[in-house]
Coordinates of C-alpha atoms in Angstrom, one line a residue:
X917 CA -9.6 -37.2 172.4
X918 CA -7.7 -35.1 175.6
X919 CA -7.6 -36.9 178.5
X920 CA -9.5 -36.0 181.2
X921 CA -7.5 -34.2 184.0
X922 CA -7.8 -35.6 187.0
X923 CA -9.8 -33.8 189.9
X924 CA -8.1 -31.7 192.5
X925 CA -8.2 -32.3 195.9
X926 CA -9.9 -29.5 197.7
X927 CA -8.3 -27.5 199.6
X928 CA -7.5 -28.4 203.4
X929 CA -8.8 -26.0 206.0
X930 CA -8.6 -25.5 210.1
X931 CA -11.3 -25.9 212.7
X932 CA -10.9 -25.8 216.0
X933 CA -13.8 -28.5 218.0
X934 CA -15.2 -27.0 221.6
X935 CA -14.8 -30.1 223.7
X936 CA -15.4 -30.6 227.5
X937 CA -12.3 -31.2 229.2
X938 CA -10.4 -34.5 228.8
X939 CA -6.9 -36.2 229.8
X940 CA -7.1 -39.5 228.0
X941 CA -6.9 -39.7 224.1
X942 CA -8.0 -42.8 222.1
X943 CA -7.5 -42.8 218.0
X944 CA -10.0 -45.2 216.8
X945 CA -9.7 -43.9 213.2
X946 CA -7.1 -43.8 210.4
X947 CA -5.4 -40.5 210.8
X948 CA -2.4 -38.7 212.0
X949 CA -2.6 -36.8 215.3
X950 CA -0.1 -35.1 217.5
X951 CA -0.6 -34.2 221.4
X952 CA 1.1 -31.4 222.9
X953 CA 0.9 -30.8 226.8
X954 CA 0.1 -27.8 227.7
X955 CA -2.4 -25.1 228.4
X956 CA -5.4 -24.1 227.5
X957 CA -7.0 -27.0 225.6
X958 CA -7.3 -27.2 222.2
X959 CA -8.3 -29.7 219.6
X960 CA -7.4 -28.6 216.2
X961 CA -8.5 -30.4 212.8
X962 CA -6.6 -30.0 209.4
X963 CA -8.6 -31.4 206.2
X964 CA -10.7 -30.9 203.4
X965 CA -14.0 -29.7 204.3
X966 CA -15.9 -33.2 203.3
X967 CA -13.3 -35.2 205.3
X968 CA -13.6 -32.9 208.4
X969 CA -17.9 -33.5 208.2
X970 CA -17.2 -37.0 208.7
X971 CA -14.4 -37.0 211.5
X972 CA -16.0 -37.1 214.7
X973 CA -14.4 -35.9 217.8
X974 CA -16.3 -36.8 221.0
X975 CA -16.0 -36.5 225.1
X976 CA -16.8 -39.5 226.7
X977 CA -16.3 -39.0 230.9
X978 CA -12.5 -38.2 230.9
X979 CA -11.3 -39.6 227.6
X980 CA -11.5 -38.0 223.9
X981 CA -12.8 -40.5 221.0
X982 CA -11.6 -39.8 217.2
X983 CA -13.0 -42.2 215.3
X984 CA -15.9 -41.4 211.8
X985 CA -19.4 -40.8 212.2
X986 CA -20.1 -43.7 210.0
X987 CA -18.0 -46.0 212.8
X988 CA -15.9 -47.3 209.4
X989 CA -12.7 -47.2 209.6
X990 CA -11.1 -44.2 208.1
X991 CA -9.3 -46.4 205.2
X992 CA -12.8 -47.6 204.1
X993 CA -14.1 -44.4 203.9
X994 CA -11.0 -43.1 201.9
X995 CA -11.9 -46.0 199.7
X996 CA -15.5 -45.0 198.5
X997 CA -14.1 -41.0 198.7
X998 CA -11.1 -40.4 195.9
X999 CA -10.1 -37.4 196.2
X1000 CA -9.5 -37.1 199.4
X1001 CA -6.5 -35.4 201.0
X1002 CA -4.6 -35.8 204.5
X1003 CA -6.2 -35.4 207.7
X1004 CA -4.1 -34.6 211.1
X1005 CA -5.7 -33.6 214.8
X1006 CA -3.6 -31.7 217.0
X1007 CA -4.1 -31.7 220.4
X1008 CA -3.0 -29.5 223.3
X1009 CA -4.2 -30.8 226.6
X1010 CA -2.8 -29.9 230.5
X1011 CA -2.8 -33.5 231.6
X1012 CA -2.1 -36.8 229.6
X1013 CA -3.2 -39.5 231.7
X1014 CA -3.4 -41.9 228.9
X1015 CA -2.9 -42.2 225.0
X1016 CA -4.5 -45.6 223.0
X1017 CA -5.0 -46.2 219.1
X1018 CA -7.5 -48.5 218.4
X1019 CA -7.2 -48.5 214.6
X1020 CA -4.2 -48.1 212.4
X1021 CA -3.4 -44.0 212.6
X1022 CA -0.8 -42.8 214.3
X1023 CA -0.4 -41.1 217.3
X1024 CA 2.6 -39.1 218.5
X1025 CA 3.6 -36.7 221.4
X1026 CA 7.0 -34.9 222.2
X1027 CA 6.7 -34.6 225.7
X1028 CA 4.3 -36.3 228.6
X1029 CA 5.2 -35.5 232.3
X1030 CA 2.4 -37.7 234.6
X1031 CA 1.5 -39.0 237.7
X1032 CA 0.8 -42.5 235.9
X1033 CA 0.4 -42.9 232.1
X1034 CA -1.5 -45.7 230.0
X1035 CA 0.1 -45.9 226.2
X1036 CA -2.0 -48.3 224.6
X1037 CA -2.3 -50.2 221.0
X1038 CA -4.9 -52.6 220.1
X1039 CA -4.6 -52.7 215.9
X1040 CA -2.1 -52.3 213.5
X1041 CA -1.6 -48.3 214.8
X1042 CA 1.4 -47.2 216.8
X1043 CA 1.9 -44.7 220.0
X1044 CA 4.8 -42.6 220.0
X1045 CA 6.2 -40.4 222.8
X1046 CA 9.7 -38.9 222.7
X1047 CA 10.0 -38.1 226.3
X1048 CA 8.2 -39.6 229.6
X1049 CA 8.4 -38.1 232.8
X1050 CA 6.3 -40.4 235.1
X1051 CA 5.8 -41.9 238.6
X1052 CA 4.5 -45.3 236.9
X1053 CA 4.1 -46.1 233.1
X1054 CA 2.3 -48.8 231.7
X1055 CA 3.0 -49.7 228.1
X1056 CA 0.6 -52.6 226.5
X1057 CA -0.1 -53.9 223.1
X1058 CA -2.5 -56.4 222.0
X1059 CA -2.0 -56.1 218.5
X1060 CA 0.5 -56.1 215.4
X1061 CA 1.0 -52.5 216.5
X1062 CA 3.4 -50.8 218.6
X1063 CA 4.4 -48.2 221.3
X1064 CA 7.3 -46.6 221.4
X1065 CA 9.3 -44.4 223.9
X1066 CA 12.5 -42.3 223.4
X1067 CA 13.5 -41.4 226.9
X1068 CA 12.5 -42.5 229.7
X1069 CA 12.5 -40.9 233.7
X1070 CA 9.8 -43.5 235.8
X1071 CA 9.7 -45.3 238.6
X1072 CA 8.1 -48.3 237.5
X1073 CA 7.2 -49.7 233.5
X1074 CA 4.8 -52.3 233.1
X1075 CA 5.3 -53.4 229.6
X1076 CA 2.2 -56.2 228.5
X1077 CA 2.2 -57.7 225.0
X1078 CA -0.3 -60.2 223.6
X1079 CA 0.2 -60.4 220.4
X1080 CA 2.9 -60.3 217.5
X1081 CA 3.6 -56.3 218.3
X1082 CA 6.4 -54.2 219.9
X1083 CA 7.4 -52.2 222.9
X1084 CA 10.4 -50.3 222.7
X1085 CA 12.0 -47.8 224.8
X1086 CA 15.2 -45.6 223.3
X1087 CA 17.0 -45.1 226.9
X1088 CA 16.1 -43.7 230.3
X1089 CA 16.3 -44.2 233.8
X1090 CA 13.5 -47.2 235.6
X1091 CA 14.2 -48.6 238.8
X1092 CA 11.6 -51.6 238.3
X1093 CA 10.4 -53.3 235.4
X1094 CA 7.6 -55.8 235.0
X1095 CA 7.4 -57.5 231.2
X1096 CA 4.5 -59.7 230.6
X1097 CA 4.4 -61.3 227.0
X1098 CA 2.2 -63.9 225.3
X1099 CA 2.7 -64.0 221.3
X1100 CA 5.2 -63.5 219.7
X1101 CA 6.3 -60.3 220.4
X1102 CA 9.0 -58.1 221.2
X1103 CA 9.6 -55.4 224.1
X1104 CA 13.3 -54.2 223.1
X1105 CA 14.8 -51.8 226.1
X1106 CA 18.7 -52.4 226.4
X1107 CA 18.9 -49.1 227.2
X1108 CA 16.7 -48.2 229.8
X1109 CA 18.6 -48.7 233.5
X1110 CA 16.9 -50.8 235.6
X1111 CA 17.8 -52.1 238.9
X1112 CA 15.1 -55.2 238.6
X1113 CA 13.1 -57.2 235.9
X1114 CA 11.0 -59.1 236.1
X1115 CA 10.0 -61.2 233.0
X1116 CA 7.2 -63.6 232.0
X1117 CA 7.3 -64.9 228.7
X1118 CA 4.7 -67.5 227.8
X1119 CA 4.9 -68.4 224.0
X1120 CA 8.1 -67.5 221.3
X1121 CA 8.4 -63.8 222.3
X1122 CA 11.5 -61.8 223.1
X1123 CA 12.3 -59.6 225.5
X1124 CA 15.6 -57.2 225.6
X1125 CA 16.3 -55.4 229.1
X1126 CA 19.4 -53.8 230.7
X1127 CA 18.7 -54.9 235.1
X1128 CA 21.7 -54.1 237.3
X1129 CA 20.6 -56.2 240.6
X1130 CA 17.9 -59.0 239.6
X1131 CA 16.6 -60.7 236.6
X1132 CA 13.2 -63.1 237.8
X1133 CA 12.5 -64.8 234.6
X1134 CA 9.8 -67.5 233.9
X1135 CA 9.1 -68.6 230.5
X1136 CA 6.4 -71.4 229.0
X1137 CA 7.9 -71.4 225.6
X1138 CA 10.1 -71.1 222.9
X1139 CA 10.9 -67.0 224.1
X1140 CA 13.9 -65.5 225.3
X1141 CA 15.4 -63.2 227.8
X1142 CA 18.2 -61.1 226.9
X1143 CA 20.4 -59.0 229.5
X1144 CA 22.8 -57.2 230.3
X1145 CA 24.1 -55.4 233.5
X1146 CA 24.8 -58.5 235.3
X1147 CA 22.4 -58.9 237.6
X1148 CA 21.8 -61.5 239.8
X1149 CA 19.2 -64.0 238.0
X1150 CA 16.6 -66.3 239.1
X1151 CA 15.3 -68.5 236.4
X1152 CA 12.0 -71.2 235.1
X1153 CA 11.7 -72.6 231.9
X1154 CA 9.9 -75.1 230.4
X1155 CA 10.1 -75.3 227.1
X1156 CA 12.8 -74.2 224.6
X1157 CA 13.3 -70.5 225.6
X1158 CA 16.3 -69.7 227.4
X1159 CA 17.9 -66.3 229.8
X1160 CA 21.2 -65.5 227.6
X1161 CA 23.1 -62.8 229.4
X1162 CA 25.8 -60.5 228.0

């Protein structure tokens, strides 16, 4: 007998959700989305028509929710649903005050100029921006997930790990710098110019930085401190982890 051909996925379409105004995005579903600043708002969805029923998109005070109306996570509900296709949000917004994923989607955006901006990961999921233009940044992850910045222009990054994740940042300009990590983690910045660090480390971590006047470092642990500029550095360990600078 012919095999049965398997069945098509249908066809993706657009709609476009009428939302009260936001400026903080959290992803606490499995899919793709992209933020774009600028004017006038607009949250875009790209699917098949039975994916898009079940993809809720919500305004709660000043922050947007994308999560399912079932509250599963997106990968469970592509499990019990074959034949489904991909699903991406696109976002255009006027001010980013903060961007989280609290599930293992994906969420990206070329370019954030801000007063302050949160990036956040709790779960496997990552947060990419490409550019940040920011009086103060703060970057945490308390996860296996990760945040990631290309270029940076701040005046102060708080980078907080608690967990087995990553924070990196491609290169930049950042007077100050405060790392904070417990887990085993990694914040990797060698390129970003700093004048000062400052680094706690409590646990087998690793932090890379680049700090031209002063390095504080305390660690309770088997982490490290790795940097370079030659500052002037003021060290505590106890433990195994060391400051190696070169």
């Amino acid at each position: 007998a012919a095999a049965t051909p398997a069945p098509t996925a249908p066809a993706a379409q657009e709609e476009v959700r009428d939302l009260p105004a936001f400026t903080k995005v959290n992803l606490a579903t499995s899919v793709a989305v992209e933020v774009r600043q600028g004017s006038p708002q607009q949250v875009v969805v790209e699917g098949a028509p039975d994916d898009l029923a079940q993809l809720r998109t919500t305004v709660d005070g000043e922050r947007l929710v994308i999560d399912t109306k079932s509250g599963a996570d997106w990968r469970e509900f592509l499990r019990s649903h074959r034949n489904l296709g991909k699903v991406t949000v696109r976002i255009t917004m006027p001010t980013i005050n903060a961007l989280g994923v609290s599930s293992s989607g994906s969420l990206r955006a070329p370019s954030v100029r801000a007063e302050n901006l949160n990036l956040s990961v709790s779960s496997s999921g990552s947060v990419t921006v490409d550019q940040v233009q920011a009086t103060n940044v703060r970057a945490a992850v308390s996860s296996s997930g990760s945040v990631g910045i290309g270029q940076l222009q701040a005046t102060e990054l708080h980078s907080n790990l608690s967990s087995s994740g990553s924070i990196k940042v491609g290169g930049g300009t950042c007077p100050r710098h405060e790392v904070a990590i417990s887990g085993s983690g990694s914040v990797a910045v060698l390129d970003l110019q700093s004048a000062t660090c400052e680094a706690r480390i409590s646990g087998s971590g690793s932090c890379r930085v680049r700090a031209t006047e002063a390095l504080d470092a305390r660690i309770s642990g088997s982490g490290d401190v790795f940097v370079t500029g030659n500052p002037k550095i003021t060290s505590r360990t106890s433990g195994s982890g060391s400051v190696h600078q070169g």
